[in-house]
Coordinates of N, CA and C in Angstrom, one line a residue:
X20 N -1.8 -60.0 -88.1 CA -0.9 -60.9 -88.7 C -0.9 -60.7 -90.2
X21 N 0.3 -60.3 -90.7 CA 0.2 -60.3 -92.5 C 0.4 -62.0 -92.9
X22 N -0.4 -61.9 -93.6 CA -0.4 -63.4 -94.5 C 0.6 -63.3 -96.2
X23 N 1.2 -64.0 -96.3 CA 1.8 -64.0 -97.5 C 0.8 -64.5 -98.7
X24 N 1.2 -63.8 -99.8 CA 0.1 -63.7 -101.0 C 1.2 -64.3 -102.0
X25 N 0.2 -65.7 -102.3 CA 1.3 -66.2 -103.5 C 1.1 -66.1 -104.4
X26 N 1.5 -66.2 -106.0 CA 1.4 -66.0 -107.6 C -0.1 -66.4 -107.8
X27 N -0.4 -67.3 -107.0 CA -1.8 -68.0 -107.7 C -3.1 -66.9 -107.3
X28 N -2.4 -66.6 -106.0 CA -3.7 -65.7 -105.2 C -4.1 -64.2 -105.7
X29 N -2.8 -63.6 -106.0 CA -2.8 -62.1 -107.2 C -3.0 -62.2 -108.1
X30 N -2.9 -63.9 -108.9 CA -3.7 -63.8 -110.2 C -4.9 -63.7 -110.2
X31 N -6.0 -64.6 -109.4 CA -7.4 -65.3 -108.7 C -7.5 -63.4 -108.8
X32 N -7.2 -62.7 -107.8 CA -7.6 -61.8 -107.8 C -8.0 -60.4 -109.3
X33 N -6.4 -60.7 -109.5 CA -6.0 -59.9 -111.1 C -7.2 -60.3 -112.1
X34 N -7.5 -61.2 -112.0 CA -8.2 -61.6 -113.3 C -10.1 -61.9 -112.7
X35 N -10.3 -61.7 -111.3 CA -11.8 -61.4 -110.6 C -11.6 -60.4 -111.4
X36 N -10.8 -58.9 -111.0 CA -11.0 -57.5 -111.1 C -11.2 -56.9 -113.0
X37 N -10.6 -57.8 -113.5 CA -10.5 -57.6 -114.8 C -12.0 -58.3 -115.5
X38 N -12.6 -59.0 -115.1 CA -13.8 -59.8 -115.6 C -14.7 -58.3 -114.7
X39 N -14.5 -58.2 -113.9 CA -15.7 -57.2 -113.3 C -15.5 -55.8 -114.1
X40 N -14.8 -55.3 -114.0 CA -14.3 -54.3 -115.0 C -14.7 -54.5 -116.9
X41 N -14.8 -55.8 -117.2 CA -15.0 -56.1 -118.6 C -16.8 -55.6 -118.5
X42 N -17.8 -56.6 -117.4 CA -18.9 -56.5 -117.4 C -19.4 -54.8 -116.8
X43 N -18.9 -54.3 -116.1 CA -19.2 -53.2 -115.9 C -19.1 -51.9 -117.1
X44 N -18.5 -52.4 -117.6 CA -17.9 -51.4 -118.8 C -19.5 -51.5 -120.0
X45 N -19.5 -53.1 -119.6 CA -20.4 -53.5 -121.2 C -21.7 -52.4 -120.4
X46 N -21.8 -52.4 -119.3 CA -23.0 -51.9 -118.7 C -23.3 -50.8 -118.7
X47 N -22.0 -50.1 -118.8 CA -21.9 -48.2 -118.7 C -22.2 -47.4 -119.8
X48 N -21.8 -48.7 -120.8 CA -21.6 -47.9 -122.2 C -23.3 -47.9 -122.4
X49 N -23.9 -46.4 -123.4 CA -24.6 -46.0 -123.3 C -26.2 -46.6 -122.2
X50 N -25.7 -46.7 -120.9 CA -26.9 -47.1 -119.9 C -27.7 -45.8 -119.8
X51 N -29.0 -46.1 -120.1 CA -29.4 -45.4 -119.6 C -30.2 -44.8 -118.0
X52 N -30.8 -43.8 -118.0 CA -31.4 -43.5 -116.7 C -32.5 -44.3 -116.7
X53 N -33.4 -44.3 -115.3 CA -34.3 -45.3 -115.0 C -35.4 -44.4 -115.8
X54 N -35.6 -43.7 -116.3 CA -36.9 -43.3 -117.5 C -36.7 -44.6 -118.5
X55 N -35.1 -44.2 -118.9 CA -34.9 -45.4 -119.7 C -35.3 -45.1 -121.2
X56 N -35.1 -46.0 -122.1 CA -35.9 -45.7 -124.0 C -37.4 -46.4 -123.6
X57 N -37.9 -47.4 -122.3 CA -38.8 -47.9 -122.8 C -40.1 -47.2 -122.6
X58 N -39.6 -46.0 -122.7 CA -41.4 -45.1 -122.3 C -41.4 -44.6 -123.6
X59 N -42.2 -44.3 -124.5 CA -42.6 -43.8 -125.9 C -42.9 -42.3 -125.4
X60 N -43.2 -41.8 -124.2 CA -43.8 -40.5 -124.0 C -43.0 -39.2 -124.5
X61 N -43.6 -38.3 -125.4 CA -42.9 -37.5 -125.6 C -41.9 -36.7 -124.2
X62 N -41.4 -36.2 -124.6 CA -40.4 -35.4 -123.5 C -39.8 -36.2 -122.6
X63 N -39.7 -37.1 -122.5 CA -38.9 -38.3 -121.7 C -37.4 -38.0 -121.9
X64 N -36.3 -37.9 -120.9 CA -35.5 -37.8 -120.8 C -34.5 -39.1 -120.2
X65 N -33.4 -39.3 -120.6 CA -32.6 -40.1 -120.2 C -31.0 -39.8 -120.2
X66 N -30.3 -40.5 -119.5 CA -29.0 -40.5 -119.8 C -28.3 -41.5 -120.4
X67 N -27.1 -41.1 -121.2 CA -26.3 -42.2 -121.9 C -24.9 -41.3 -122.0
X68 N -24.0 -42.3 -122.2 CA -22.5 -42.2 -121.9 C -22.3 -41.8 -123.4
X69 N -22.6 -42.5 -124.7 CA -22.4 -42.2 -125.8 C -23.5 -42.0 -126.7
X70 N -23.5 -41.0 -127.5 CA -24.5 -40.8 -128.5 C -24.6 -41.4 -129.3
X71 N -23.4 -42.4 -129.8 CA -24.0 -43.6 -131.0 C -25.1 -44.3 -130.4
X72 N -25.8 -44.8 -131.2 CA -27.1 -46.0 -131.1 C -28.2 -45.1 -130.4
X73 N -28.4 -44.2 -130.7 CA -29.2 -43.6 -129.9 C -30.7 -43.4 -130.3
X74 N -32.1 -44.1 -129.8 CA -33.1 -44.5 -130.7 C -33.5 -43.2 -131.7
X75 N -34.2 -44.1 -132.7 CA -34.9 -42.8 -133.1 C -35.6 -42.0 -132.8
X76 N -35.5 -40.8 -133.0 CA -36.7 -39.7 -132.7 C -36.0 -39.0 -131.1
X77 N -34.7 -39.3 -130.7 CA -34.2 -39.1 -130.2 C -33.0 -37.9 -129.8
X78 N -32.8 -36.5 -129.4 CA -32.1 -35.6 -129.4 C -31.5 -35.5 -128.2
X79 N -30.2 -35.2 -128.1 CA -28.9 -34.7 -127.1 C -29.6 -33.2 -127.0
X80 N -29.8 -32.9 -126.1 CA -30.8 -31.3 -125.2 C -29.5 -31.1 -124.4
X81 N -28.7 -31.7 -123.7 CA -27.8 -31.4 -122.4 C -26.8 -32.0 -122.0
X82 N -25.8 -31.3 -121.3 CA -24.4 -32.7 -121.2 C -24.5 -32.1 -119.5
X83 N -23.8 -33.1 -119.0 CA -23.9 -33.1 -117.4 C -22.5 -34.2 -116.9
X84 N -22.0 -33.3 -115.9 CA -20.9 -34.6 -115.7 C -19.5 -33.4 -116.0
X85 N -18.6 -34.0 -115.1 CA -17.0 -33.4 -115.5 C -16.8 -33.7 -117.2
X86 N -15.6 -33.4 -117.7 CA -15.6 -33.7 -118.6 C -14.9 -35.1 -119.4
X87 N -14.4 -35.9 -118.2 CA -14.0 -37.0 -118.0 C -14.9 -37.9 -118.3
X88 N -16.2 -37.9 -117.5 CA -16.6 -38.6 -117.1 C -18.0 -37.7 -117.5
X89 N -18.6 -37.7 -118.7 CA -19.9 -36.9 -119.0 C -20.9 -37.3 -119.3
X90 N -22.2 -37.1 -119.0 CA -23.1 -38.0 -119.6 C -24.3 -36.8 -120.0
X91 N -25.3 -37.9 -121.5 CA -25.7 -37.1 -122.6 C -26.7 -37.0 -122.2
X92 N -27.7 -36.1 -121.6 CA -29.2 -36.2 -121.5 C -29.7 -36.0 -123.1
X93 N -30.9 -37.1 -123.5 CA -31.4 -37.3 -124.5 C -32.9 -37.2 -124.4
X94 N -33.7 -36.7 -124.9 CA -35.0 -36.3 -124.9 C -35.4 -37.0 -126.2
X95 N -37.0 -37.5 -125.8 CA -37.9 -38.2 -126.7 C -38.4 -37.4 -127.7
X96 N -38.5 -37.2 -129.0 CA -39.5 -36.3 -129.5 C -40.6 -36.7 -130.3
X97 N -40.6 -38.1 -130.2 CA -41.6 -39.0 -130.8 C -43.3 -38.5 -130.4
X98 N -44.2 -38.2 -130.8 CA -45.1 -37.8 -130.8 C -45.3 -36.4 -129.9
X99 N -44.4 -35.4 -130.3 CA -44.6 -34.6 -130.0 C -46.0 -33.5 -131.0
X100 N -46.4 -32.7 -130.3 CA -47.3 -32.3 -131.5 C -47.0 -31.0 -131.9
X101 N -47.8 -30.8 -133.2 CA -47.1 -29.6 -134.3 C -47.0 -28.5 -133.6
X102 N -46.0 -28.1 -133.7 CA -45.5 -26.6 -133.4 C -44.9 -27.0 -132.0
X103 N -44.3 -28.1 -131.6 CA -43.8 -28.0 -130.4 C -42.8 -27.4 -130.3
X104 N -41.5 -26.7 -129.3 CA -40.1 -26.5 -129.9 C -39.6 -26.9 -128.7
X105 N -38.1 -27.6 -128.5 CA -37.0 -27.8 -128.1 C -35.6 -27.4 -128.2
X106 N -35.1 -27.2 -127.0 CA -33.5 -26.3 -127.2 C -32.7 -27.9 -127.6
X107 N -31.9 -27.9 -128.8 CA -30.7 -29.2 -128.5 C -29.6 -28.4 -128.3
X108 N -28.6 -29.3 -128.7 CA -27.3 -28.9 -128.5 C -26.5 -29.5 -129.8
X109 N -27.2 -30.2 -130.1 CA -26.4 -30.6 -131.8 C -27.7 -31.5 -132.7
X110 N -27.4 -31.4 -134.1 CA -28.2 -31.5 -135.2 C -28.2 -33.2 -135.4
X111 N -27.2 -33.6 -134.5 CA -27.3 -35.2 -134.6 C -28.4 -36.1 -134.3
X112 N -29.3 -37.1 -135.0 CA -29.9 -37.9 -135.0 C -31.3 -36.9 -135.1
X113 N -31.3 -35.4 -135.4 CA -33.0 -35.1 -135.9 C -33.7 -35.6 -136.8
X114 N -34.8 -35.7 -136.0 CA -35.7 -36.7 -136.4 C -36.6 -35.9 -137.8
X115 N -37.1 -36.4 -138.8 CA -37.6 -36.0 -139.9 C -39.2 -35.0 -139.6
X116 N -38.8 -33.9 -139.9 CA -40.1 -32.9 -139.8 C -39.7 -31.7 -138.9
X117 N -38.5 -31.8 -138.3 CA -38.1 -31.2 -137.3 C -37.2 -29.8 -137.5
X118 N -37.2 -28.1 -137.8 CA -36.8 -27.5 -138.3 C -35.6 -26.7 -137.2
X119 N -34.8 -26.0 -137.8 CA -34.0 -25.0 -136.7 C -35.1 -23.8 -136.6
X120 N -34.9 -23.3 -136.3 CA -35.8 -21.9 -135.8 C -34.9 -20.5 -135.3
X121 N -34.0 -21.2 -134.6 CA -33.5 -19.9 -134.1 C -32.5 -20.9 -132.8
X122 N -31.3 -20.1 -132.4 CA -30.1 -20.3 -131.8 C -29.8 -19.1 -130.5
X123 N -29.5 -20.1 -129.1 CA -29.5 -19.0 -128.4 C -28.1 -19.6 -127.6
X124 N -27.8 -18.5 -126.7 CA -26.6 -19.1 -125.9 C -25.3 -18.4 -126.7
X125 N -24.1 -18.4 -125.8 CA -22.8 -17.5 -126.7 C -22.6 -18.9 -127.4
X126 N -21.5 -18.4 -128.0 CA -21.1 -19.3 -129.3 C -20.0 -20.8 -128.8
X127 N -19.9 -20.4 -127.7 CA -19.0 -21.7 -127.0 C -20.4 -22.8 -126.2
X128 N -21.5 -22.2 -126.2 CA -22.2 -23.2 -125.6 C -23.5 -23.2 -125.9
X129 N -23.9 -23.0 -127.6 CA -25.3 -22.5 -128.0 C -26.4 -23.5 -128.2
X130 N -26.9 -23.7 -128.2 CA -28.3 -24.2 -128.0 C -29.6 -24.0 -129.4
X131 N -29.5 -25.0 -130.2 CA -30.1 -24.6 -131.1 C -32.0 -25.4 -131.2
X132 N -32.5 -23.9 -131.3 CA -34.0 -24.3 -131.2 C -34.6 -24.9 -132.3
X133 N -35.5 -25.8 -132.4 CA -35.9 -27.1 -133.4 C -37.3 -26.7 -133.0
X134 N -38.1 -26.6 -133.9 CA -39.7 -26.4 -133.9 C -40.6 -27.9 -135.0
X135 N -41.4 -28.5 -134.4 CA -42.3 -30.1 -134.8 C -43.1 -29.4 -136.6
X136 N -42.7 -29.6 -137.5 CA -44.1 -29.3 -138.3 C -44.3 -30.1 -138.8
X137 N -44.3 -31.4 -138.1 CA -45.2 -32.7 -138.8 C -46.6 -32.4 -138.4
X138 N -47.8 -32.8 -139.0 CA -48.7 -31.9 -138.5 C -49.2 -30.9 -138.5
X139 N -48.9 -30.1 -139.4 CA -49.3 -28.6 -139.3 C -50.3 -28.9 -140.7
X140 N -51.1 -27.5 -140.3 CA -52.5 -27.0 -141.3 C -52.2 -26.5 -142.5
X141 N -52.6 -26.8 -143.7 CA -52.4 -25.8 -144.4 C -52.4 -24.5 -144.7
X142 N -51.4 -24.0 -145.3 CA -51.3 -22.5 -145.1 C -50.3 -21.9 -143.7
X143 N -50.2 -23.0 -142.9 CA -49.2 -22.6 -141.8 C -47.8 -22.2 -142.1
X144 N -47.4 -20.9 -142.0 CA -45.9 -20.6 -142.1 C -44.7 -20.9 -140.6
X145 N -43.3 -20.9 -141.1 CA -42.3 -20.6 -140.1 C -41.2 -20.4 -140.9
X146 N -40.7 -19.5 -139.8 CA -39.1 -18.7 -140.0 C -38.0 -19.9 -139.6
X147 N -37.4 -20.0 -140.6 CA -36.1 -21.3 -140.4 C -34.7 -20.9 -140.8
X148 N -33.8 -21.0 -139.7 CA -32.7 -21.0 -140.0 C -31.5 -21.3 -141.5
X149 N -32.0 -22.8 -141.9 CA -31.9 -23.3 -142.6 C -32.3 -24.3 -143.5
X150 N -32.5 -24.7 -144.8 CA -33.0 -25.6 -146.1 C -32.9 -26.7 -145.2
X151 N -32.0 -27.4 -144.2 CA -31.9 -28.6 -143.7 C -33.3 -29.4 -143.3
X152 N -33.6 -30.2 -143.6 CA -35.0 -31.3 -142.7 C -36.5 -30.5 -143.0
X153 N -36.3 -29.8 -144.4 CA -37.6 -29.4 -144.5 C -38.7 -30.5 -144.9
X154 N -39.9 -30.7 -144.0 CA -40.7 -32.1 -144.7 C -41.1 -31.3 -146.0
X155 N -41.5 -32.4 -146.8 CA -42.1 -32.6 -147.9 C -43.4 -31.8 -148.0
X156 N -44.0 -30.5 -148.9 CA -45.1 -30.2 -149.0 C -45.6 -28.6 -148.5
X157 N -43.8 -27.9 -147.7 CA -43.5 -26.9 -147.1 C -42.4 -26.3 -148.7
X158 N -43.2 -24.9 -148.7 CA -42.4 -24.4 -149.9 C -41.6 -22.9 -149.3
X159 N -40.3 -22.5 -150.3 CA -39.8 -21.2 -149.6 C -40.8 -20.0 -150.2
X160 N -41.1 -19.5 -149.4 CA -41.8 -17.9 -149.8 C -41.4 -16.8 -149.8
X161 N -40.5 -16.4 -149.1 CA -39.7 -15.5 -148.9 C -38.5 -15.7 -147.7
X162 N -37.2 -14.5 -148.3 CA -36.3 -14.1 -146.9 C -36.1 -13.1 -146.2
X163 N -35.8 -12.9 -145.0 CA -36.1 -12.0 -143.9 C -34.4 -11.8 -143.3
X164 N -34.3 -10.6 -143.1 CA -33.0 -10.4 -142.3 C -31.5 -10.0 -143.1
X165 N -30.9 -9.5 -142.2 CA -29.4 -9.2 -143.2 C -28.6 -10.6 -144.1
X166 N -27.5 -10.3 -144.6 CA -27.3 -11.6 -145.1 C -26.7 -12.3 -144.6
X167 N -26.2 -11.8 -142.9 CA -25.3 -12.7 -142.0 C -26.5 -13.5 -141.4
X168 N -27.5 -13.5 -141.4 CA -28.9 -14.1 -140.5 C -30.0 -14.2 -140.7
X169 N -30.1 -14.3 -141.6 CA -31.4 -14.7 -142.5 C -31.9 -15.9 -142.3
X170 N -33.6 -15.3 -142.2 CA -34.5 -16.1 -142.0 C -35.3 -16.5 -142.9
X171 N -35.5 -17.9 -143.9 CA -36.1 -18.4 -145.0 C -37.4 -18.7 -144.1
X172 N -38.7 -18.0 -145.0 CA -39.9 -18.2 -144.8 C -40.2 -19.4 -145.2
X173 N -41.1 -20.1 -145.2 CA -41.9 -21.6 -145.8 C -43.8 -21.7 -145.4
X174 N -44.2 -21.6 -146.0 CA -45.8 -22.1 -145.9 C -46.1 -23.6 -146.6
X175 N -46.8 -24.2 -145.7 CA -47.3 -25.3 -145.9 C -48.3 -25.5 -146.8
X176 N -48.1 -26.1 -148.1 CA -49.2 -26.0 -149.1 C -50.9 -26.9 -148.7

């Protein structure tokens, strides 16, 4: 038996669906995976829908998902120790002490490698891409390579 559906009953419904839709949305936007932000452990991974707000010390390593519908894997790098390195995928939200090193992957989907020298010994050198996020107390020493790809030296005083 079809039942007739009156103005009041498509609203009652129209506006359930729109309130559930309102709270689901607030939910999606940057949720994370059940790792979640609340573990401080280094290498902790999570997902989120958008990269704003994304805690500190925190890097986009991977995207996963159609393109519709994508989500950001974000890695911890809060207490990682010196000389650790990580592949990202963009220079957004690097965390202070954290250097390029070197770039891999073709040029539509490259992967740029970030090496820890918070922490490092005196006298410790590395090859860096670029001047960007050098800490404090790391001097240039020399450059290496053609002039399309050069590598600035730095030793730690």
């Amino acid at each position: 038996m079809i039942k007739k559906l009156t103005v009041a009953s498509v609203l009652a419904v129209a506006l359930l669906g729109s309130a559930v839709g309102v709270q689901a949305a607030a939910v999606t936007t940057n949720q994370v995976s059940s790792l979640g932000y609340q573990t401080n452990s280094y290498g902790a991974e999570a997902g989120v829908k958008s990269l704003n707000n994304i805690p500190p010390g925190w890097v986009h390593v991977r995207t996963t998902g159609p393109s519709w519908d994508q989500t950001f894997i974000i890695k911890n790098l809060n207490g990682a120790p010196y000389g650790a390195e990580v592949g990202i995928k963009s220079f957004y939200n690097l965390p202070s002490g954290w250097v390029h090193v070197s770039t891999t992957g073709p040029s539509w989907d490259q992967t740029f490698i970030i090496k820890n020298l918070n922490g490092a010994p005196s006298g410790a050198q590395v090859g860096v891409k670029s001047f960007y996020n050098i800490p404090v107390g790391w001097v240039h020493i020399s450059t290496t390579g053609p002039s399309w790809d050069q590598t600035y030296i730095f030793k730690k005083l």
